[in-house]
Amino acid sequence: MHLKYLRAFAVLAEELHFGRAAERLAVAQPQLSVWIRRLEQDLGVVLFDRSSRAVRLTDAGQAVYGPILKTLESASLIERAALLGSSAVVGQVVVGYAGASSRDVIPPLAKAVRAAEPGIELKLRSLVYGGLAPGEVASGAIDIGFSRLPVRDKEVRTRIFAYERILVALPEDHPLASEEVVRLADLASEPFVAFPATLGSNLRNATTRLALEAGFSPRVMQEAPDSYAILSLVAAGVGVTLTLSSVMHVNPPGLVYRELAGPPTYLPVVVVWRDGGVSRATQAVLDIFEQIKPTPADPPGRVLD
């Protein structure tokens, strides 16, 4: 079996369209058909159902899909090792990320890794919430994750690389929108929009904690899965929310951000990795990340942990 046949299979299995797959592979469609037929001949099975207008994987095609992807990944690592030499760091590192704040982390990390260690392949995995990252790291599902304190998992290690200031987001026509700063106690009777309480949102937990300290329990009237949705609902007048300085680039019409009264309050952002040793490639990525995002000095104000 030639690797080009396996690559052709993988692309066609993803696209399920000969024309689009051929375009991605930069070959003519008849050539792609030849490669698929030859792979089927080598394996002695039919991989794709071409009997209808749509292209579908057969049972045999579904069975070989996973092993073929793993073979292609292994081949890629072999090619990298051959090109870079035995002294280079070669491997795959799975990085879990979540939330709008990741926009400031993932691009510079990916760029720095490509420049410093081209033999490392970063595989990015989107998580629902950063609060899930420590558990994913502890279970081995990902190698590195980004989360916020507190982190309760004892099987992981953390390093702070940023502090996110907690702010209030309000509809622009809200009575408090004209104020420069907002007392949290003044939001006691307001409906809140927040992340779901059951899925590991550290910001939701911080909202509850700060509200209780201010003398009330937040009345969450609407939940939403991400900052973009939450802030859009606030802009539409559904409620108010506590949010973070890292998402101030999200600016739907009708939304305003205001500082909380009193000393600034921060949530620390951390990189998370497994305790007890990591692969050479993972350690290289951690070292690179520390260079581009070193641990900052403690900010003035209050840090939640």
XYZ file of C-alpha atoms in Angstrom:
305
model
C 0.000 0.000 0.000
C 1.402 3.376 -1.025
C 1.118 6.293 1.370
C -0.424 8.381 -1.408
C -3.291 5.866 -1.583
C -3.797 6.153 2.172
C -3.739 9.957 2.016
C -6.233 9.867 -0.817
C -8.510 7.640 1.245
C -8.275 9.935 4.310
C -9.142 13.070 2.343
C -12.001 11.404 0.464
C -13.361 9.948 3.713
C -13.436 13.471 5.147
C -14.913 15.205 2.101
C -17.132 12.357 0.794
C -16.918 14.097 -2.573
C -14.455 13.134 -5.305
C -14.242 16.626 -6.773
C -13.442 18.387 -3.496
C -11.044 15.639 -2.406
C -9.173 15.811 -5.712
C -8.908 19.589 -5.361
C -7.432 19.259 -1.871
C -4.939 16.663 -3.112
C -4.091 18.800 -6.179
C -4.728 15.922 -8.587
C -7.245 15.251 -11.324
C -10.415 13.479 -10.250
C -9.727 10.420 -12.470
C -6.319 10.023 -10.796
C -7.964 10.049 -7.380
C -10.401 7.370 -8.527
C -7.474 5.230 -9.698
C -5.722 5.528 -6.331
C -8.868 4.558 -4.429
C -9.466 1.534 -6.698
C -5.862 0.382 -6.244
C -6.132 0.695 -2.472
C -9.356 -1.339 -2.570
C -7.582 -3.955 -4.692
C -4.675 -4.101 -2.243
C -7.052 -4.573 0.690
C -9.492 -6.806 -1.141
C -12.530 -4.804 0.004
C -14.752 -1.975 -1.224
C -14.122 1.153 0.842
C -16.651 3.581 -0.625
C -20.243 3.160 -1.711
C -20.584 4.876 -5.084
C -24.013 3.426 -5.897
C -25.862 6.657 -5.173
C -25.221 10.307 -5.902
C -23.575 10.653 -2.482
C -20.251 9.023 -1.625
C -20.346 7.014 1.616
C -17.926 4.853 3.548
C -18.765 1.170 3.553
C -18.484 -0.875 6.736
C -14.983 -1.865 5.658
C -14.130 1.778 4.982
C -15.279 2.786 8.450
C -13.260 -0.045 9.980
C -9.979 1.010 8.356
C -10.475 4.773 8.774
C -8.911 4.998 12.253
C -5.904 2.750 11.539
C -5.181 4.628 8.313
C -5.158 7.975 10.135
C -2.744 6.549 12.727
C -0.525 5.200 9.951
C -0.419 8.612 8.294
C 0.464 10.265 11.609
C 3.295 7.783 12.133
C 4.545 8.360 8.601
C 4.553 12.099 9.228
C 6.674 11.655 12.345
C 9.122 9.455 10.420
C 9.442 12.087 7.711
C 10.018 14.807 10.313
C 12.683 12.729 12.079
C 14.475 12.005 8.819
C 14.524 15.679 7.852
C 15.485 17.095 11.228
C 18.042 14.539 12.379
C 18.233 12.504 15.534
C 19.056 15.482 17.774
C 15.781 17.296 17.069
C 12.697 16.955 19.234
C 10.041 15.053 17.315
C 6.555 14.223 18.512
C 2.945 15.222 18.816
C 1.607 17.365 21.673
C -2.142 17.666 22.240
C -3.126 21.101 23.557
C -6.589 21.700 25.003
C -8.019 25.213 24.952
C -11.354 26.914 25.537
C -12.968 30.317 25.490
C -12.430 33.622 23.786
C -9.343 34.307 25.913
C -7.454 31.551 24.061
C -7.182 33.821 21.017
C -4.192 35.504 22.706
C -2.467 32.203 23.529
C -2.813 29.683 20.725
C -1.524 31.682 17.694
C 1.750 32.873 19.282
C 2.384 29.429 20.780
C 1.842 27.652 17.469
C 4.101 30.145 15.684
C 6.855 29.852 18.291
C 6.783 26.039 18.257
C 7.019 25.949 14.461
C 10.017 28.271 14.568
C 11.888 26.639 17.459
C 10.925 22.955 17.132
C 9.510 22.167 13.671
C 9.602 18.465 14.523
C 6.793 18.944 17.039
C 3.232 18.731 15.782
C 0.733 20.667 17.882
C -2.690 19.049 17.842
C -5.263 21.550 19.096
C -8.377 20.278 20.835
C -11.256 22.614 21.689
C -12.784 22.104 25.134
C -16.125 23.375 26.379
C -14.615 25.223 29.362
C -11.121 25.835 30.651
C -12.202 24.320 33.943
C -12.295 20.932 32.231
C -8.635 21.094 31.177
C -7.048 19.806 34.429
C -9.181 16.659 34.356
C -8.401 16.102 30.682
C -4.681 16.449 31.422
C -4.872 14.108 34.420
C -6.663 11.463 32.329
C -4.117 11.696 29.505
C -6.654 12.956 26.948
C -4.512 16.058 26.392
C -0.880 16.852 27.186
C -1.199 20.561 27.973
C -4.231 22.646 28.853
C -5.151 26.211 29.734
C -7.367 26.850 32.725
C -7.981 29.246 35.603
C -7.393 28.866 39.296
C -8.462 27.155 41.444
C -7.273 23.801 40.105
C -8.194 20.930 42.423
C -6.674 17.983 40.521
C -3.634 16.756 42.434
C -2.240 14.872 39.445
C -1.385 18.042 37.531
C 0.985 20.956 37.852
C 0.218 24.563 37.001
C 1.993 27.820 36.196
C 0.321 31.242 36.128
C 0.913 33.111 32.865
C -1.728 35.867 33.028
C -4.204 37.607 35.285
C -7.667 38.413 33.914
C -9.523 41.288 35.544
C -13.175 40.705 36.412
C -15.532 43.299 34.915
C -19.257 43.950 34.677
C -20.979 43.808 31.282
C -24.261 45.681 30.947
C -26.746 46.655 28.244
C -25.890 50.189 27.127
C -29.330 51.455 28.192
C -29.010 50.026 31.713
C -29.293 52.655 34.489
C -25.830 51.717 35.779
C -24.200 51.969 32.332
C -23.634 55.698 32.896
C -21.460 54.971 35.947
C -17.693 54.643 35.644
C -17.627 51.860 38.233
C -20.385 49.541 39.429
C -20.899 48.224 42.946
C -21.643 44.520 42.791
C -24.282 44.918 45.491
C -26.215 47.190 43.125
C -26.770 44.181 40.845
C -28.507 42.135 43.554
C -31.937 42.419 41.921
C -30.702 42.057 38.340
C -31.142 38.959 36.156
C -27.780 37.407 35.302
C -26.583 35.655 32.164
C -23.866 33.080 32.914
C -22.125 29.890 31.935
C -23.888 26.661 32.965
C -23.124 25.774 36.575
C -22.559 22.078 35.892
C -19.772 22.162 33.301
C -16.711 23.449 35.120
C -16.797 27.220 34.540
C -14.405 28.954 36.930
C -15.939 32.294 35.997
C -19.416 31.081 36.992
C -17.980 29.937 40.323
C -16.230 33.291 40.817
C -19.476 35.141 40.034
C -21.317 33.203 42.723
C -18.510 33.695 45.227
C -18.265 37.463 44.725
C -22.033 37.932 44.762
C -22.361 36.032 48.048
C -19.635 38.239 49.514
C -21.681 41.255 48.381
C -24.694 39.885 50.233
C -26.810 38.222 47.550
C -27.111 35.087 45.441
C -27.025 35.861 41.703
C -30.346 35.222 39.978
C -29.212 33.463 36.791
C -32.082 33.723 34.341
C -30.245 32.585 31.204
C -27.263 30.289 30.609
C -25.140 30.257 27.480
C -22.193 28.099 26.348
C -19.543 30.742 25.594
C -18.569 34.370 26.133
C -19.728 35.416 22.670
C -23.250 34.146 23.313
C -23.375 35.512 26.864
C -22.273 38.999 25.839
C -24.686 39.046 22.898
C -27.542 38.206 25.280
C -26.440 40.986 27.624
C -26.333 43.434 24.714
C -29.888 42.382 23.862
C -31.040 43.302 27.366
C -31.569 39.791 28.720
C -29.489 40.475 31.820
C -26.076 41.458 33.172
C -22.942 39.381 33.672
C -19.503 39.332 35.215
C -16.890 38.782 32.555
C -13.135 39.077 32.030
C -10.788 41.665 30.561
C -9.523 39.094 28.051
C -12.846 39.126 26.166
C -13.240 42.893 25.803
C -12.574 42.437 22.076
C -16.080 40.934 21.932
C -18.131 44.067 21.364
C -21.658 43.453 20.058
C -23.786 46.591 19.546
C -25.570 47.597 22.726
C -22.943 46.298 25.179
C -20.788 48.252 27.643
C -18.054 47.127 30.034
C -17.620 48.724 33.446
C -15.110 48.264 36.251
C -16.175 46.754 39.549
C -16.013 49.161 42.470
C -13.186 48.620 44.926
C -9.764 47.076 44.345
C -9.430 45.227 41.014
C -10.231 41.520 41.247
C -8.425 38.973 39.080
C -8.686 35.341 38.022
C -5.233 33.785 37.413
C -4.852 31.942 34.108
C -2.640 28.872 34.200
C -1.029 26.350 31.910
C -1.618 22.793 33.136
C 0.415 19.628 32.567
C 0.716 16.188 34.150
C 2.716 15.795 37.316
C 5.328 13.056 37.425
C 7.028 13.574 34.071
C 6.046 14.448 30.513
C 7.382 13.562 27.084
C 10.357 15.405 25.655
C 8.119 17.085 23.098
C 5.646 18.236 25.759
C 8.452 19.641 27.892
C 9.807 21.512 24.873
C 6.407 23.104 24.281
C 6.156 24.067 27.962
C 9.613 25.662 27.785
C 8.698 27.595 24.648
C 5.444 28.771 26.212
C 7.296 30.011 29.288
C 9.538 32.072 27.026
C 6.646 33.768 25.231
C 4.293 33.936 28.244
C 6.431 34.165 31.408
C 4.836 34.336 34.835
C 3.896 37.990 35.479
C 4.276 39.905 38.702
C 1.322 39.853 41.083
C -1.133 42.572 40.041
C -2.399 45.264 42.443
C -5.689 44.269 43.969
C -7.252 40.936 44.837
C -6.397 37.623 43.188
C -8.984 34.836 43.479
C -7.553 31.365 44.021
